[in-house]
Tab-separated table of C-alpha atoms and ligand atoms in Angstrom:
chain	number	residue	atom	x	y	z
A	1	UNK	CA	180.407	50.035	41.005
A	2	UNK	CA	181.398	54.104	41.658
A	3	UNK	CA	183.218	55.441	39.230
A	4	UNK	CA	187.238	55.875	40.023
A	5	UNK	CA	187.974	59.067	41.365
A	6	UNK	CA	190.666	59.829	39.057
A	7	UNK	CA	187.950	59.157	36.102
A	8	UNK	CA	185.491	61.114	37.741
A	9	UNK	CA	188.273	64.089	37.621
A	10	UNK	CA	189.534	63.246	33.512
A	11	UNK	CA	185.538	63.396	33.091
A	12	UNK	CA	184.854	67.032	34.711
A	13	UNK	CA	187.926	68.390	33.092
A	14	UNK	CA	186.620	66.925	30.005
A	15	UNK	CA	183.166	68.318	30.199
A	16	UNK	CA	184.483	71.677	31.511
A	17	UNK	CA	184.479	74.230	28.380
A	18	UNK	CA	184.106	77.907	28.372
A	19	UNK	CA	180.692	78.424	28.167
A	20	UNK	CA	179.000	81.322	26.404
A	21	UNK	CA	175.446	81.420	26.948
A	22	UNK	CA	173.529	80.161	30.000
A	23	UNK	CA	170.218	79.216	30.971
A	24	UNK	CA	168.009	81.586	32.571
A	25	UNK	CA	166.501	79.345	34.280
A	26	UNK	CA	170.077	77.637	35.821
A	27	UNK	CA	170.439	78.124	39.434
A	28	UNK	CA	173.939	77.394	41.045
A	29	UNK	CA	173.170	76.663	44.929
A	30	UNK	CA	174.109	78.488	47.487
A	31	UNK	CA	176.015	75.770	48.964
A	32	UNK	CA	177.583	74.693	46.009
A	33	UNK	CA	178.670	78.268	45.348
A	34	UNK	CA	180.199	78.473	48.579
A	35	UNK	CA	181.867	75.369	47.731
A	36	UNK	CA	183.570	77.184	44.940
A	37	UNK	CA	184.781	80.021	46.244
A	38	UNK	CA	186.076	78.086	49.115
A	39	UNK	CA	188.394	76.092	46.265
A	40	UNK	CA	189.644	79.670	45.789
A	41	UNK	CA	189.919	80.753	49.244
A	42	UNK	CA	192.005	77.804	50.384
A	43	UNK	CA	194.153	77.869	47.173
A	44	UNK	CA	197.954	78.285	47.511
A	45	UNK	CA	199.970	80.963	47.134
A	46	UNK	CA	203.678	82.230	46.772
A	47	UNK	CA	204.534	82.740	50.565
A	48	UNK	CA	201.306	82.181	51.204
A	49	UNK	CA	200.334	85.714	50.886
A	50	UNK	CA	196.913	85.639	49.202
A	51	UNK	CA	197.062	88.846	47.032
A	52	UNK	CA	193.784	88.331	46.093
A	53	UNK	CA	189.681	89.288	46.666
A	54	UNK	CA	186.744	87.938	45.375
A	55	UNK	CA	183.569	90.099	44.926
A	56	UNK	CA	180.655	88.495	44.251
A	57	UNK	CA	178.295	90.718	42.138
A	58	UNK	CA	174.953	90.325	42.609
A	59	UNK	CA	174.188	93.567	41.294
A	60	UNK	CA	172.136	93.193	38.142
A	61	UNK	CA	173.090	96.718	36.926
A	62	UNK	CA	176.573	96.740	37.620
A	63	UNK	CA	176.762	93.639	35.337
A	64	UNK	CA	175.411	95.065	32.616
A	65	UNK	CA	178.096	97.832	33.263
A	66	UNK	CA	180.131	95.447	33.352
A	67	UNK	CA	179.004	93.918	30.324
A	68	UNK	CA	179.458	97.343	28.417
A	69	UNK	CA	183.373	97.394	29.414
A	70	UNK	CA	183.938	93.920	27.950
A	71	UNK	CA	184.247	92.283	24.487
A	72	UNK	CA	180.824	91.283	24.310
A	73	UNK	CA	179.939	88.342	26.360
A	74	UNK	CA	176.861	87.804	27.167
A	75	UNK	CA	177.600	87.596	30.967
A	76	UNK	CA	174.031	85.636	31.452
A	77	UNK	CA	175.040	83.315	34.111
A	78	UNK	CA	173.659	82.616	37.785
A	79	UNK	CA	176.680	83.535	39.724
A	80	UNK	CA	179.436	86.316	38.448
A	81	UNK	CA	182.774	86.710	40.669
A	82	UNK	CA	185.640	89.677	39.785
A	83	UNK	CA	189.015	87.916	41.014
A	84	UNK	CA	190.764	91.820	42.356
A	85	UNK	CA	194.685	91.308	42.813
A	86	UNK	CA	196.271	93.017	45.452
A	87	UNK	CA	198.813	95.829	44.901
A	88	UNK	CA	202.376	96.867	46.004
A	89	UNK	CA	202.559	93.005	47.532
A	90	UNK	CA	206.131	93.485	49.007
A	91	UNK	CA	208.259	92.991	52.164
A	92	UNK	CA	207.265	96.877	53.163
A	93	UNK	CA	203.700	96.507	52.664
A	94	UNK	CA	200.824	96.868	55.696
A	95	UNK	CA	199.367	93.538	53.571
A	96	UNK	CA	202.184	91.421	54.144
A	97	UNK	CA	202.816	91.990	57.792
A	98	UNK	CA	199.344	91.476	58.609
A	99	UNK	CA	199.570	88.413	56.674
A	100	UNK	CA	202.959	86.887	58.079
A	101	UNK	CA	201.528	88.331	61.872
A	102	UNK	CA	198.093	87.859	61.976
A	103	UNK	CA	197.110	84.615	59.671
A	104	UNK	CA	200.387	82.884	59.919
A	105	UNK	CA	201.599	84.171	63.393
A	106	UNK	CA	205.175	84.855	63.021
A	107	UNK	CA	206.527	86.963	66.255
A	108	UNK	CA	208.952	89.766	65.607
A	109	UNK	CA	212.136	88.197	64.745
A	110	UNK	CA	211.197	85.614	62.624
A	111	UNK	CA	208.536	88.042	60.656
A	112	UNK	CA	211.816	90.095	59.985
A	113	UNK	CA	213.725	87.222	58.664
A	114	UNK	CA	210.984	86.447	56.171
A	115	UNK	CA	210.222	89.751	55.148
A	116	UNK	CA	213.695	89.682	54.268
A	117	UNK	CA	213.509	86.356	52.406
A	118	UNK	CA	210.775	87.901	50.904
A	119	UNK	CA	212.456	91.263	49.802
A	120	UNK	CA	215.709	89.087	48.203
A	121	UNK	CA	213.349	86.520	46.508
A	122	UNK	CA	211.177	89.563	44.704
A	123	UNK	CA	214.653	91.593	43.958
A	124	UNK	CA	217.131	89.206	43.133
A	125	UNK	CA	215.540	85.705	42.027
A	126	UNK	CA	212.336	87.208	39.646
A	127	UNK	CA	212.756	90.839	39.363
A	128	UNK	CA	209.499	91.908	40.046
A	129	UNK	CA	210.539	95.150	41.779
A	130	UNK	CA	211.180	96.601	39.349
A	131	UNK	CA	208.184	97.935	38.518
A	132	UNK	CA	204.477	98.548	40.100
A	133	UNK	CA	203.516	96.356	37.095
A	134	UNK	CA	206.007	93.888	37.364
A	135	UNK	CA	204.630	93.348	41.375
A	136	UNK	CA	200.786	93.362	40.417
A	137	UNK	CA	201.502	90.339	37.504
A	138	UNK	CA	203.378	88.409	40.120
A	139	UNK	CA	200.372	88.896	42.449
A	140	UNK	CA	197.554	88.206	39.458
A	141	UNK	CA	199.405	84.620	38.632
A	142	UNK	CA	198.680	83.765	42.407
A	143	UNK	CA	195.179	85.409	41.614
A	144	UNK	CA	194.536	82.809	38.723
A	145	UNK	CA	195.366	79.824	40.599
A	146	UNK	CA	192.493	80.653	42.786
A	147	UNK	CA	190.368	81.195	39.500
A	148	UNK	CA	191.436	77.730	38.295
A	149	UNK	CA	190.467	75.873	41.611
A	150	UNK	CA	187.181	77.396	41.561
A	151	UNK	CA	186.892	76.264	37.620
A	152	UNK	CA	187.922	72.699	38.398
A	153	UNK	CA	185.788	72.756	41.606
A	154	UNK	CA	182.524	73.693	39.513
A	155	UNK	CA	183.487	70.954	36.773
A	156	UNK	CA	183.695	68.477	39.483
A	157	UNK	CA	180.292	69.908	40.824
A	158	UNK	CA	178.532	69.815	36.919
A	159	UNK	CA	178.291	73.297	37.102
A	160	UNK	CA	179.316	75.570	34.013
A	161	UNK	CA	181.910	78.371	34.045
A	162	UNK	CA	183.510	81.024	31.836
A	163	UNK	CA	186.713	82.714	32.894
A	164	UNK	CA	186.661	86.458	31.662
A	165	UNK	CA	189.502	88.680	31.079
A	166	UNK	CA	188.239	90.053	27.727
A	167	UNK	CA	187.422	93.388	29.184
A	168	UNK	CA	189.378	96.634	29.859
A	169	UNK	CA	191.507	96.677	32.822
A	170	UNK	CA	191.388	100.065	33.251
A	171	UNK	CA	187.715	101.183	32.447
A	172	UNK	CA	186.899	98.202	35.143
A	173	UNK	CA	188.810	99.320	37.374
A	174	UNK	CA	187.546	103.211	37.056
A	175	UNK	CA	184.044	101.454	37.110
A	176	UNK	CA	184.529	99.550	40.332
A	177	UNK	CA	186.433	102.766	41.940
A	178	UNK	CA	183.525	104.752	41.128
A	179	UNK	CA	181.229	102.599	42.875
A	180	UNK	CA	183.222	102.703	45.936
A	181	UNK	CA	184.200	98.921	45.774
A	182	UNK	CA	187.845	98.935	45.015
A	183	UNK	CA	190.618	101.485	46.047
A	184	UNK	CA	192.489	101.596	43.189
A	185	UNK	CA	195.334	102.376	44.801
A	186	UNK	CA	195.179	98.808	46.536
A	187	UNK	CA	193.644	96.502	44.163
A	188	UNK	CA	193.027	95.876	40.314
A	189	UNK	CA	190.859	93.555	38.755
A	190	UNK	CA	192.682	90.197	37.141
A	191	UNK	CA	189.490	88.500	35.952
A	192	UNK	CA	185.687	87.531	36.497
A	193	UNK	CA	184.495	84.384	36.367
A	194	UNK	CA	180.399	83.446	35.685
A	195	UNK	CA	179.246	80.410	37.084
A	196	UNK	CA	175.812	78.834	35.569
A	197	UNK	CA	173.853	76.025	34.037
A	198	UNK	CA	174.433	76.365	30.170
A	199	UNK	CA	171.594	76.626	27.768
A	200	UNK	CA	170.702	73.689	26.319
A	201	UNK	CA	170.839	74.788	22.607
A	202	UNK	CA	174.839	75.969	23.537
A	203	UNK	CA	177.095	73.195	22.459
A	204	UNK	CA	180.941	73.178	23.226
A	205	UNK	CA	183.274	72.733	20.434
A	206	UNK	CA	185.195	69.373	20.872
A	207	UNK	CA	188.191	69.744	23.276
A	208	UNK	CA	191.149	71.123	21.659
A	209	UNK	CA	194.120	70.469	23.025
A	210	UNK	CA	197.789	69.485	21.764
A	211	UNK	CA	198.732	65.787	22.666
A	212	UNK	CA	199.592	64.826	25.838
A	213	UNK	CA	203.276	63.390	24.705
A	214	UNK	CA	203.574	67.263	23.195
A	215	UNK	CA	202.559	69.030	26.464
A	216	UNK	CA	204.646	66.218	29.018
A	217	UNK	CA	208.313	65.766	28.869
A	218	UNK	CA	209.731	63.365	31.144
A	219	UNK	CA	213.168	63.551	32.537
A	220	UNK	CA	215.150	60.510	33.253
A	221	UNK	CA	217.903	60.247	35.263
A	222	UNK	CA	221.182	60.647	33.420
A	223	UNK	CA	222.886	57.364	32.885
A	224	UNK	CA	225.751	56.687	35.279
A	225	UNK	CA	228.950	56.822	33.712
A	226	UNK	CA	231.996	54.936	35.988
A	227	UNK	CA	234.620	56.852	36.470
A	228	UNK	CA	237.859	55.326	34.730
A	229	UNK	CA	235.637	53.754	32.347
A	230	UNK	CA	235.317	55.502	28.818
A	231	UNK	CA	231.703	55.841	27.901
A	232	UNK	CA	230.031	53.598	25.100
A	233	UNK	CA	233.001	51.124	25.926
B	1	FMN	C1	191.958	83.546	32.192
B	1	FMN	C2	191.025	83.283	31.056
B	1	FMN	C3	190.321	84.298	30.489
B	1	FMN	C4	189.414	84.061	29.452
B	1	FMN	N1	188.694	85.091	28.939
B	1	FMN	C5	187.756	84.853	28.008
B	1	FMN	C6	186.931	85.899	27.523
B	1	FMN	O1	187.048	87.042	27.941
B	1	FMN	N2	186.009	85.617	26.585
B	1	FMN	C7	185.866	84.345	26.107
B	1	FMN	O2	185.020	84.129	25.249
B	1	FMN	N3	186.616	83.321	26.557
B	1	FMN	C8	187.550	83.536	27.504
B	1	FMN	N4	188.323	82.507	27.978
B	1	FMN	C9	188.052	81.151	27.513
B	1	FMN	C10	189.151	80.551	26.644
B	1	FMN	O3	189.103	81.087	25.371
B	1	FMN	C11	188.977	79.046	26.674
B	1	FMN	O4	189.176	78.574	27.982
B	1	FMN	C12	189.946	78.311	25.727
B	1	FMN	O5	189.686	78.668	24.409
B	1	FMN	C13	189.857	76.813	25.877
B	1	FMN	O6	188.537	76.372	25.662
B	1	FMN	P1	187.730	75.558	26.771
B	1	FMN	O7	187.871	76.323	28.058
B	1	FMN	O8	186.315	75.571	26.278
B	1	FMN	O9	188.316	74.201	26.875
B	1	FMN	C14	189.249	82.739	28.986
B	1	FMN	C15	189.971	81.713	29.576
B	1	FMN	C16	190.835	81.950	30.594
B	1	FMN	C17	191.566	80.805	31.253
């Protein structure tokens, strides 16, 4: 009998840990790879404006530049991806019109009453305008839901992963500028991701995790109370 789907899922998310040493001799393939960074491709977004870029370093050298800017991971896996979050994401941008014209084809008038929707939802409802930083955070949280599709995806695919953001920001992004991959201006790195096969000496520690009846609150309706009828009577 196959295994239940929804065990099959419990069980990746189970195995999935954040792994710190890989095996050298771990290949991810090519079509599994492109498997995961499709999961972050087609992940949602706020608006649906995918403020977000994935460069795929293959670049031996560069990684151990990279490795130099950040906290001391070892950075040994197969596959290494930098998540970049776009910039100055707002109803004025060049990004969002091409988004709202060319991906999800408004025409003129209704492109104007979304930019609009757009401009009072960022002002008024989260405050993000408020500051360049403000705007790139908003942007990076759509960022990381692409990072955790593409973790889930490689669980599901029994391939390891380690989400990265133990680095510095800026000396990444100077690094990255330098090499002519990134306007600064335009993007910023959120976080890299390794994908691998981990070495077989590398054990996870246990899941830790609080319980589940910690983490979930449900919400029941509120009892109906008649009106002309006292409650508890
Ligand atoms: C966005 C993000 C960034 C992370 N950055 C690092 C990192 O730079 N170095 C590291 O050792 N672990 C990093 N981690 C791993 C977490 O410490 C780890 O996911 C957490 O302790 C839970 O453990 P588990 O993933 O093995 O279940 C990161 C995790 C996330 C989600």
């Amino acid at each position: 009998m196959t295994e239940k789907m929804s065990d099959q899922i419990i069980s990746a998310l189970e195995n999935r840990f954040a792994c710190k040493s890989y095996d050298p001799a771990g290949h991810v393939s090519d079509s599994d790879f492109n498997t995961i960074l499709e999961a972050g491709r087609l992940s949602p977004s706020s608006f649906g404006l995918e403020p977000w870029k994935f460069l795929v370093i293959q670049d031996r050298d560069l990684i151990d530049e990279i490795r130099a800017r950040s906290w001391g991971i070892k950075m040994d896996a197969d596959r290494t991806v930098i998540l970049l979050t776009r910039r100055s994401v707002n109803a004025r941008s060049t990004w969002v019109h091409r988004i709202l014209h060319d991906i999800q084809g408004y025409l003129q008038e209704d492109e104007i009453a979304r930019l609009e929707k757009l401009e009072a939802f960022q002002r008024d409802d989260l405050h993000i305008l408020d500051s360049d930083r403000t705007l790139f955070d908003w942007a990076g949280k759509q960022t990381y839901l692409a990072l955790s599709n593409m973790l889930t995806t490689a669980a599901l695919l029994g391939i390891d992963s380690t989400p990265i953001e133990g680095f510095s920001a800026e000396r990444m992004n100077a690094l990255l500028s330098e090499r002519g991959l990134i306007d600064p201006e335009e993007w910023g790195i959120s976080a890299m991701v390794q994908f691998g096969i981990h070495d077989p000496n590398h054990r996870p520690h246990p899941k830790q995790r609080r319980p589940f009846t910690e983490v979930v609150e449900y919400v029941r309706p509120r009892p109906q109370v008649r009106s002309g009828v006292t409650a508890g009577l």
